[in-house]
Amino acid sequence: MLTAQQRTIIKSTVPLLETGGEVLTTHFYKMMLNEYPQVRPLFNQAHQASGAQPRALANGVLMYARHIDQLEALGPLVAQIVNKHVALQILPEHYPIVGTCLLRAIREVLGQEIATDEVIDAWAAAYGQLADILIGAEEDLYATHEAAPGGWRGGRWFRVARKVAESDEITSFYLVPEDGGALLDFQPGQYIGMRLNLEGEEVRRNYSLSARANGREYRISVKREADGRVSNYLHDQVNEGDRLELFPPAGEFTLRPSDKPLVFITAGVGITPALTMLEAALETRRPITFIHCARDAGVQAFRPWLEAQKAKHPQLRCYFCYSHPRPEDQGDANGLLTHALLEQWLPENRDLDAYFLGPKPFMALIKRELKALGVPEAQSHYEFFGPAASLEA
């Protein structure tokens, strides 16, 4: 339990975290990943190299320090962390490693004059409190997965039943349990964790589930990234009949109950979680608008499926926008998605629910434009495929 004095000390470090938090977390990750190789599989090294992971942690630590007196003010941040941890199988034994390295990083970056024994003790207590909250919430989710029909704890082996090219860049993998048992249901918008061994090195990744739960198989749809170690491995070396180890579905970015008009705005592979949400929403009478952006029709995935849904469901409208169309491409607009296009394509009633996913600059644009067009901010929902970041200018 944090004392009142320790809370005061934590809050006094907020200005330091605002100006130097990313330096601190960068040092923390470098230390931890060098000295504790057993935790390296839990972190995407591309996110380390880009600075996205240290930046996300710095923001998380800052938010925690700011709200140390009112943890409920953290809102969805805790649920996001818990679901990411469960998808990657973060376990209680990982927390002491993180705590040890975080306290060392605070002392080494801030120096002993600022990071006094009292400051370190306060942060040790604060970290212990947070670790207890996360470990408890994660265990609840692990136990729920294990007890549910078709559920499991830890890794479970699946076979690739089908491998289907959806576009020039995106390939779908249909995965069935190797043990032939029942399959855990999931919420539209959730993702699964995957554990791979590449040249003797363990790596873990999360992939959105791109087709609704049917009790028989999961589908993920993976974009080949130019420097993506795992995506290229899946595209080039994983074939039908091969085995993949999966963790149970997780994720808090799901379709929320509502009868308001519904809008999906996606770019690139950001379409994948929106597909399961759309399938669920089509079972209702809600008016639905689906806007998808891609470089060209060759890299766009799932257009035939979307057009088939549009033909079957009168409440669905679809629009396709190509930033660099080929001569043969036929979209509804060429170039980048603009304010004018959104104004034209959105329902007249702006009291709607919007879900948008794609690259960070795209999501930042959509967030600004939806607000400018009168969509309530509380009804605009988005998720990051990688570490969480700010969409503010």
Short mmCIF file of C-alpha atoms in Angstrom, two decimals:
data_model
loop_
_atom_site.label_atom_id
_atom_site.label_comp_id
_atom_site.label_asym_id
_atom_site.label_seq_id
_atom_site.Cartn_x
_atom_site.Cartn_y
_atom_site.Cartn_z
CA MET A 1 0.00 0.00 0.00
CA LEU A 2 1.38 3.37 -1.00
CA THR A 3 1.69 5.91 1.78
CA ALA A 4 0.53 9.52 1.37
CA GLN A 5 4.17 10.64 1.33
CA GLN A 6 5.03 8.13 -1.40
CA ARG A 7 2.13 9.38 -3.52
CA THR A 8 3.40 12.91 -3.13
CA ILE A 9 6.88 11.81 -4.21
CA ILE A 10 5.50 10.02 -7.27
CA LYS A 11 3.53 13.11 -8.32
CA SER A 12 6.63 15.26 -7.85
CA THR A 13 8.39 13.21 -10.56
CA VAL A 14 5.73 14.01 -13.19
CA PRO A 15 7.61 17.04 -14.64
CA LEU A 16 10.74 14.88 -15.01
CA LEU A 17 8.72 12.19 -16.81
CA GLU A 18 7.14 14.78 -19.09
CA THR A 19 10.53 15.97 -20.31
CA GLY A 20 12.72 12.87 -19.97
CA GLY A 21 10.45 9.87 -19.80
CA GLU A 22 11.41 8.53 -23.21
CA VAL A 23 15.13 8.72 -22.39
CA LEU A 24 14.42 6.77 -19.21
CA THR A 25 12.37 4.05 -20.91
CA THR A 26 14.86 3.71 -23.77
CA HIS A 27 17.60 3.08 -21.22
CA PHE A 28 15.30 0.68 -19.37
CA TYR A 29 14.62 -1.46 -22.45
CA LYS A 30 18.26 -1.53 -23.51
CA MET A 31 19.30 -2.71 -20.07
CA MET A 32 16.53 -5.28 -19.66
CA LEU A 33 16.81 -6.83 -23.11
CA ASN A 34 20.59 -7.11 -22.82
CA GLU A 35 20.65 -8.57 -19.31
CA TYR A 36 17.49 -10.70 -19.39
CA PRO A 37 17.32 -12.40 -22.80
CA GLN A 38 14.42 -14.56 -21.60
CA VAL A 39 12.07 -11.59 -22.01
CA ARG A 40 13.23 -10.63 -25.52
CA PRO A 41 10.54 -12.75 -27.24
CA LEU A 42 7.88 -10.62 -25.56
CA PHE A 43 8.96 -7.50 -27.45
CA ASN A 44 8.87 -6.71 -31.15
CA GLN A 45 12.41 -5.56 -31.95
CA ALA A 46 11.15 -3.40 -34.82
CA HIS A 47 9.13 -1.39 -32.31
CA GLN A 48 12.25 -1.05 -30.18
CA ALA A 49 14.29 0.20 -33.11
CA SER A 50 11.66 2.74 -34.14
CA GLY A 51 11.29 4.06 -30.61
CA ALA A 52 7.58 3.24 -30.57
CA GLN A 53 7.82 0.84 -27.63
CA PRO A 54 9.87 3.13 -25.33
CA ARG A 55 7.56 6.00 -26.27
CA ALA A 56 4.48 3.98 -25.37
CA LEU A 57 5.94 2.90 -22.04
CA ALA A 58 6.99 6.46 -21.23
CA ASN A 59 3.42 7.61 -21.82
CA GLY A 60 2.06 4.78 -19.68
CA VAL A 61 4.42 5.53 -16.78
CA LEU A 62 3.57 9.23 -17.01
CA MET A 63 -0.17 8.53 -16.97
CA TYR A 64 0.24 6.26 -13.97
CA ALA A 65 2.23 8.90 -12.08
CA ARG A 66 -0.28 11.63 -12.91
CA HIS A 67 -3.21 9.56 -11.66
CA ILE A 68 -1.55 7.81 -8.73
CA ASP A 69 -4.32 9.17 -6.45
CA GLN A 70 -7.15 8.20 -8.82
CA LEU A 71 -6.27 5.07 -10.76
CA GLU A 72 -9.82 4.90 -12.12
CA ALA A 73 -8.91 7.98 -14.18
CA LEU A 74 -6.60 5.79 -16.27
CA GLY A 75 -9.77 4.63 -18.01
CA PRO A 76 -9.22 2.02 -20.74
CA LEU A 77 -5.42 2.06 -20.43
CA VAL A 78 -5.34 -0.78 -17.89
CA ALA A 79 -7.65 -2.99 -19.99
CA GLN A 80 -5.50 -2.34 -23.06
CA ILE A 81 -2.34 -3.35 -21.21
CA VAL A 82 -3.95 -6.45 -19.71
CA ASN A 83 -5.22 -7.68 -23.07
CA LYS A 84 -1.88 -7.07 -24.79
CA HIS A 85 -0.12 -8.93 -21.98
CA VAL A 86 -2.51 -11.87 -22.12
CA ALA A 87 -2.18 -12.15 -25.91
CA LEU A 88 1.60 -12.42 -25.50
CA GLN A 89 1.41 -14.56 -22.33
CA ILE A 90 3.06 -12.18 -19.88
CA LEU A 91 3.31 -14.11 -16.61
CA PRO A 92 3.86 -13.15 -12.93
CA GLU A 93 7.52 -14.16 -13.08
CA HIS A 94 8.18 -11.44 -15.66
CA TYR A 95 7.18 -8.61 -13.34
CA PRO A 96 10.18 -8.72 -10.94
CA ILE A 97 12.51 -8.43 -13.95
CA VAL A 98 10.69 -5.34 -15.20
CA GLY A 99 10.61 -3.82 -11.72
CA THR A 100 14.31 -4.35 -11.10
CA CYS A 101 15.28 -2.78 -14.42
CA LEU A 102 12.83 0.11 -14.11
CA LEU A 103 14.16 1.14 -10.70
CA ARG A 104 17.74 0.88 -11.93
CA ALA A 105 16.88 2.99 -14.97
CA ILE A 106 15.30 5.67 -12.76
CA ARG A 107 18.42 5.82 -10.59
CA GLU A 108 20.89 5.75 -13.50
CA VAL A 109 19.07 8.28 -15.73
CA LEU A 110 18.00 10.76 -13.06
CA GLY A 111 21.09 10.37 -10.90
CA GLN A 112 21.33 9.84 -7.15
CA GLU A 113 20.73 13.50 -6.30
CA ILE A 114 17.24 13.36 -7.81
CA ALA A 115 16.55 9.63 -7.57
CA THR A 116 17.17 9.46 -3.84
CA ASP A 117 16.47 6.37 -1.75
CA GLU A 118 13.08 7.89 -0.86
CA VAL A 119 12.22 8.34 -4.55
CA ILE A 120 13.32 4.79 -5.39
CA ASP A 121 11.33 3.39 -2.46
CA ALA A 122 8.25 5.31 -3.57
CA TRP A 123 8.54 4.04 -7.14
CA ALA A 124 9.16 0.50 -5.88
CA ALA A 125 5.90 0.69 -3.96
CA ALA A 126 4.09 2.24 -6.92
CA TYR A 127 5.38 -0.42 -9.28
CA GLY A 128 4.43 -3.16 -6.82
CA GLN A 129 0.90 -1.77 -6.66
CA LEU A 130 0.59 -1.66 -10.45
CA ALA A 131 2.09 -5.13 -10.84
CA ASP A 132 -0.43 -6.55 -8.38
CA ILE A 133 -3.31 -4.93 -10.30
CA LEU A 134 -2.10 -6.27 -13.66
CA ILE A 135 -1.20 -9.75 -12.42
CA GLY A 136 -4.62 -10.13 -10.82
CA ALA A 137 -6.50 -8.90 -13.90
CA GLU A 138 -4.40 -11.05 -16.22
CA GLU A 139 -4.93 -14.16 -14.11
CA ASP A 140 -8.69 -13.55 -14.22
CA LEU A 141 -8.53 -13.46 -18.02
CA TYR A 142 -6.27 -16.52 -18.24
CA ALA A 143 -8.67 -18.44 -16.00
CA THR A 144 -11.68 -17.27 -18.02
CA HIS A 145 -10.05 -18.47 -21.25
CA GLU A 146 -9.18 -21.82 -19.69
CA ALA A 147 -12.68 -22.43 -18.29
CA ALA A 148 -14.67 -21.36 -21.37
CA PRO A 149 -15.92 -23.93 -23.90
CA GLY A 150 -13.09 -24.64 -26.33
CA GLY A 151 -10.72 -22.57 -24.23
CA TRP A 152 -7.16 -23.19 -23.13
CA ARG A 153 -4.28 -21.67 -21.16
CA GLY A 154 -0.86 -21.05 -22.66
CA GLY A 155 0.03 -22.30 -26.13
CA ARG A 156 -2.08 -24.60 -28.30
CA TRP A 157 -1.03 -26.10 -31.61
CA PHE A 158 -2.99 -25.41 -34.78
CA ARG A 159 -2.58 -26.56 -38.36
CA VAL A 160 -2.86 -24.37 -41.43
CA ALA A 161 -5.93 -25.77 -43.18
CA ARG A 162 -5.84 -23.22 -45.99
CA LYS A 163 -3.55 -20.44 -47.16
CA VAL A 164 -5.25 -17.87 -49.41
CA ALA A 165 -3.73 -14.84 -51.15
CA GLU A 166 -6.16 -11.96 -50.61
CA SER A 167 -4.13 -9.32 -52.49
CA ASP A 168 -0.59 -8.63 -53.67
CA GLU A 169 0.43 -8.03 -50.04
CA ILE A 170 -2.05 -9.80 -47.76
CA THR A 171 -2.44 -13.55 -47.25
CA SER A 172 -5.01 -15.31 -45.04
CA PHE A 173 -4.24 -18.37 -42.93
CA TYR A 174 -7.12 -20.60 -41.84
CA LEU A 175 -6.10 -22.33 -38.60
CA VAL A 176 -7.71 -25.42 -37.04
CA PRO A 177 -6.84 -26.99 -33.65
CA GLU A 178 -4.43 -29.89 -34.07
CA ASP A 179 -6.11 -31.74 -31.19
CA GLY A 180 -9.46 -31.66 -32.98
CA GLY A 181 -11.13 -30.13 -29.94
CA ALA A 182 -13.65 -27.33 -29.63
CA LEU A 183 -12.58 -23.78 -30.33
CA LEU A 184 -12.91 -20.78 -28.04
CA ASP A 185 -15.33 -18.09 -29.19
CA PHE A 186 -14.11 -14.48 -29.46
CA GLN A 187 -15.49 -10.98 -29.76
CA PRO A 188 -15.45 -9.19 -33.14
CA GLY A 189 -12.30 -7.06 -33.25
CA GLN A 190 -10.09 -9.28 -31.07
CA TYR A 191 -6.71 -10.78 -31.96
CA ILE A 192 -4.63 -13.85 -31.18
CA GLY A 193 -1.04 -14.24 -30.03
CA MET A 194 1.41 -16.47 -31.87
CA ARG A 195 4.71 -18.02 -30.74
CA LEU A 196 7.30 -18.92 -33.39
CA ASN A 197 10.85 -20.21 -33.43
CA LEU A 198 12.88 -18.53 -36.15
CA GLU A 199 16.43 -19.80 -36.58
CA GLY A 200 16.57 -20.84 -32.93
CA GLU A 201 15.12 -17.59 -31.60
CA GLU A 202 11.67 -17.36 -30.05
CA VAL A 203 9.46 -14.50 -31.25
CA ARG A 204 5.85 -13.62 -30.46
CA ARG A 205 3.34 -11.59 -32.45
CA ASN A 206 -0.32 -10.57 -32.33
CA TYR A 207 -2.62 -10.84 -35.35
CA SER A 208 -6.21 -9.68 -35.71
CA LEU A 209 -8.82 -12.33 -36.33
CA SER A 210 -10.31 -11.45 -39.72
CA ALA A 211 -13.37 -13.74 -39.83
CA ARG A 212 -16.06 -14.26 -37.22
CA ALA A 213 -15.86 -17.14 -34.77
CA ASN A 214 -17.48 -20.31 -36.12
CA GLY A 215 -16.31 -22.95 -33.61
CA ARG A 216 -14.12 -24.69 -36.22
CA GLU A 217 -11.25 -22.44 -37.28
CA TYR A 218 -9.60 -19.05 -36.86
CA ARG A 219 -8.55 -16.83 -39.74
CA ILE A 220 -5.76 -14.27 -39.64
CA SER A 221 -4.81 -12.11 -42.62
CA VAL A 222 -1.18 -11.01 -42.63
CA LYS A 223 0.38 -8.19 -44.62
CA ARG A 224 3.88 -8.78 -45.92
CA GLU A 225 6.02 -5.98 -44.50
CA ALA A 226 9.18 -5.10 -46.41
CA ASP A 227 11.41 -5.68 -43.36
CA GLY A 228 8.96 -7.81 -41.41
CA ARG A 229 10.80 -10.85 -40.11
CA VAL A 230 7.66 -12.72 -39.06
CA SER A 231 5.35 -11.61 -41.87
CA ASN A 232 7.86 -12.70 -44.51
CA TYR A 233 8.32 -16.02 -42.72
CA LEU A 234 4.58 -16.64 -42.70
CA HIS A 235 4.20 -15.67 -46.36
CA ASP A 236 7.23 -17.57 -47.67
CA GLN A 237 7.72 -20.58 -45.41
CA VAL A 238 4.43 -21.48 -43.73
CA ASN A 239 2.24 -23.66 -45.93
CA GLU A 240 -0.95 -25.68 -45.68
CA GLY A 241 -0.46 -28.52 -43.20
CA ASP A 242 2.18 -26.69 -41.16
CA ARG A 243 1.82 -26.16 -37.41
CA LEU A 244 1.56 -22.85 -35.56
CA GLU A 245 1.33 -22.27 -31.81
CA LEU A 246 -1.41 -19.86 -30.77
CA PHE A 247 -2.48 -18.18 -27.53
CA PRO A 248 -6.19 -17.55 -26.80
CA PRO A 249 -7.94 -14.52 -28.33
CA ALA A 250 -7.77 -11.22 -26.45
CA GLY A 251 -8.39 -7.54 -27.02
CA GLU A 252 -10.68 -4.81 -25.71
CA PHE A 253 -11.24 -3.08 -29.09
CA THR A 254 -14.54 -4.72 -29.89
CA LEU A 255 -17.87 -3.77 -31.44
CA ARG A 256 -19.95 -2.05 -28.76
CA PRO A 257 -23.71 -2.57 -28.47
CA SER A 258 -25.59 0.29 -30.12
CA ASP A 259 -28.38 1.04 -32.56
CA LYS A 260 -26.73 4.17 -33.98
CA PRO A 261 -25.54 4.36 -37.60
CA LEU A 262 -22.20 2.61 -37.91
CA VAL A 263 -19.14 3.71 -39.89
CA PHE A 264 -15.91 1.81 -40.52
CA ILE A 265 -12.93 3.70 -41.98
CA THR A 266 -9.87 1.56 -42.64
CA ALA A 267 -6.60 1.71 -44.53
CA GLY A 268 -4.40 -1.15 -45.69
CA VAL A 269 -4.29 -4.16 -43.39
CA GLY A 270 -6.24 -2.13 -40.84
CA ILE A 271 -9.27 -3.65 -42.49
CA THR A 272 -8.80 -7.01 -40.74
CA PRO A 273 -10.48 -6.46 -37.34
CA ALA A 274 -13.18 -4.38 -39.02
CA LEU A 275 -14.26 -7.40 -41.05
CA THR A 276 -15.39 -9.37 -38.00
CA MET A 277 -17.16 -6.28 -36.63
CA LEU A 278 -18.93 -5.80 -39.95
CA GLU A 279 -20.07 -9.42 -40.04
CA ALA A 280 -21.61 -9.03 -36.59
CA ALA A 281 -23.20 -5.68 -37.40
CA LEU A 282 -24.81 -7.00 -40.58
CA GLU A 283 -27.02 -9.20 -38.41
CA THR A 284 -28.67 -6.01 -37.12
CA ARG A 285 -30.66 -3.33 -38.95
CA ARG A 286 -28.12 -0.59 -38.33
CA PRO A 287 -27.18 1.55 -41.34
CA ILE A 288 -23.53 0.79 -42.08
CA THR A 289 -20.96 2.71 -44.10
CA PHE A 290 -17.65 1.00 -44.90
CA ILE A 291 -14.84 3.19 -46.27
CA HIS A 292 -11.56 1.55 -47.21
CA CYS A 293 -8.36 3.20 -48.44
CA ALA A 294 -5.51 1.48 -50.26
CA ARG A 295 -2.69 2.38 -52.63
CA ASP A 296 -4.37 0.54 -55.47
CA ALA A 297 -6.77 -2.32 -56.14
CA GLY A 298 -3.91 -4.79 -56.41
CA VAL A 299 -2.95 -4.44 -52.77
CA GLN A 300 -6.53 -4.09 -51.55
CA ALA A 301 -7.85 -7.20 -49.82
CA PHE A 302 -11.45 -8.38 -49.45
CA ARG A 303 -13.09 -6.08 -52.01
CA PRO A 304 -15.04 -8.96 -53.64
CA TRP A 305 -16.28 -10.08 -50.21
CA LEU A 306 -17.34 -6.55 -49.29
CA GLU A 307 -19.20 -6.13 -52.57
CA ALA A 308 -20.96 -9.45 -52.02
CA GLN A 309 -22.08 -8.28 -48.58
CA LYS A 310 -23.28 -5.01 -50.06
CA ALA A 311 -25.38 -6.92 -52.58
CA LYS A 312 -26.99 -9.00 -49.82
CA HIS A 313 -27.51 -6.27 -47.24
CA PRO A 314 -29.29 -3.08 -48.34
CA GLN A 315 -28.23 -1.22 -45.18
CA LEU A 316 -24.53 -1.46 -46.21
CA ARG A 317 -22.77 1.17 -48.32
CA CYS A 318 -19.13 0.70 -49.40
CA TYR A 319 -16.63 3.21 -50.76
CA PHE A 320 -13.08 2.55 -51.97
CA CYS A 321 -10.41 5.23 -52.21
CA TYR A 322 -7.09 4.58 -54.01
CA SER A 323 -4.17 6.91 -53.34
CA HIS A 324 -2.10 5.69 -56.32
CA PRO A 325 -4.54 3.87 -58.63
CA ARG A 326 -3.43 1.83 -61.61
CA PRO A 327 -5.04 2.63 -64.96
CA GLU A 328 -7.39 -0.33 -64.66
CA ASP A 329 -8.50 0.37 -61.09
CA GLN A 330 -12.06 1.46 -60.47
CA GLY A 331 -12.57 3.11 -57.11
CA ASP A 332 -15.00 5.66 -55.78
CA ALA A 333 -12.24 8.26 -55.44
CA ASN A 334 -8.57 8.68 -56.26
CA GLY A 335 -5.97 10.30 -54.05
CA LEU A 336 -6.00 10.61 -50.28
CA LEU A 337 -9.17 10.57 -48.22
CA THR A 338 -10.27 14.18 -47.74
CA HIS A 339 -12.63 16.20 -45.59
CA ALA A 340 -14.90 16.68 -48.59
CA LEU A 341 -15.10 12.94 -49.30
CA LEU A 342 -15.86 12.11 -45.69
CA GLU A 343 -18.51 14.80 -45.59
CA GLN A 344 -20.06 13.28 -48.70
CA TRP A 345 -19.86 9.64 -47.59
CA LEU A 346 -20.76 9.87 -43.91
CA PRO A 347 -24.43 9.59 -42.93
CA GLU A 348 -26.22 12.92 -42.56
CA ASN A 349 -26.92 12.02 -38.95
CA ARG A 350 -23.53 12.48 -37.29
CA ASP A 351 -24.74 10.88 -34.05
CA LEU A 352 -22.99 7.71 -35.18
CA ASP A 353 -20.43 5.18 -34.02
CA ALA A 354 -17.16 5.26 -35.96
CA TYR A 355 -14.38 2.67 -35.90
CA PHE A 356 -11.16 3.47 -37.73
CA LEU A 357 -7.86 1.61 -38.15
CA GLY A 358 -4.76 1.99 -40.25
CA PRO A 359 -1.32 3.65 -40.17
CA LYS A 360 -0.87 6.25 -37.44
CA PRO A 361 -0.92 9.33 -39.78
CA PHE A 362 -4.13 8.02 -41.35
CA MET A 363 -5.77 7.53 -37.95
CA ALA A 364 -4.67 10.98 -36.78
CA LEU A 365 -6.29 12.48 -39.88
CA ILE A 366 -9.53 10.54 -39.41
CA LYS A 367 -9.72 11.46 -35.72
CA ARG A 368 -9.43 15.17 -36.56
CA GLU A 369 -11.87 15.01 -39.46
CA LEU A 370 -14.54 13.10 -37.57
CA LYS A 371 -14.44 15.68 -34.82
CA ALA A 372 -14.60 18.51 -37.37
CA LEU A 373 -17.59 16.86 -39.05
CA GLY A 374 -19.54 16.67 -35.81
CA VAL A 375 -19.06 13.05 -34.77
CA PRO A 376 -18.94 12.91 -30.94
CA GLU A 377 -15.42 12.11 -29.78
CA ALA A 378 -16.72 9.49 -27.34
CA GLN A 379 -18.19 7.63 -30.33
CA SER A 380 -14.95 7.53 -32.33
CA HIS A 381 -13.04 4.31 -31.61
CA TYR A 382 -9.61 3.19 -32.79
CA GLU A 383 -6.79 0.79 -31.97
CA PHE A 384 -3.07 0.55 -32.65
CA PHE A 385 -1.62 -2.64 -34.12
CA GLY A 386 1.66 -1.87 -32.35
CA PRO A 387 2.42 0.09 -29.17
CA ALA A 388 -0.21 2.67 -28.26
CA ALA A 389 0.62 6.25 -29.22
CA SER A 390 -0.94 9.68 -29.25
CA LEU A 391 -2.96 10.79 -32.27
CA GLU A 392 -2.77 14.43 -31.27
CA ALA A 393 -0.97 16.84 -33.58
#
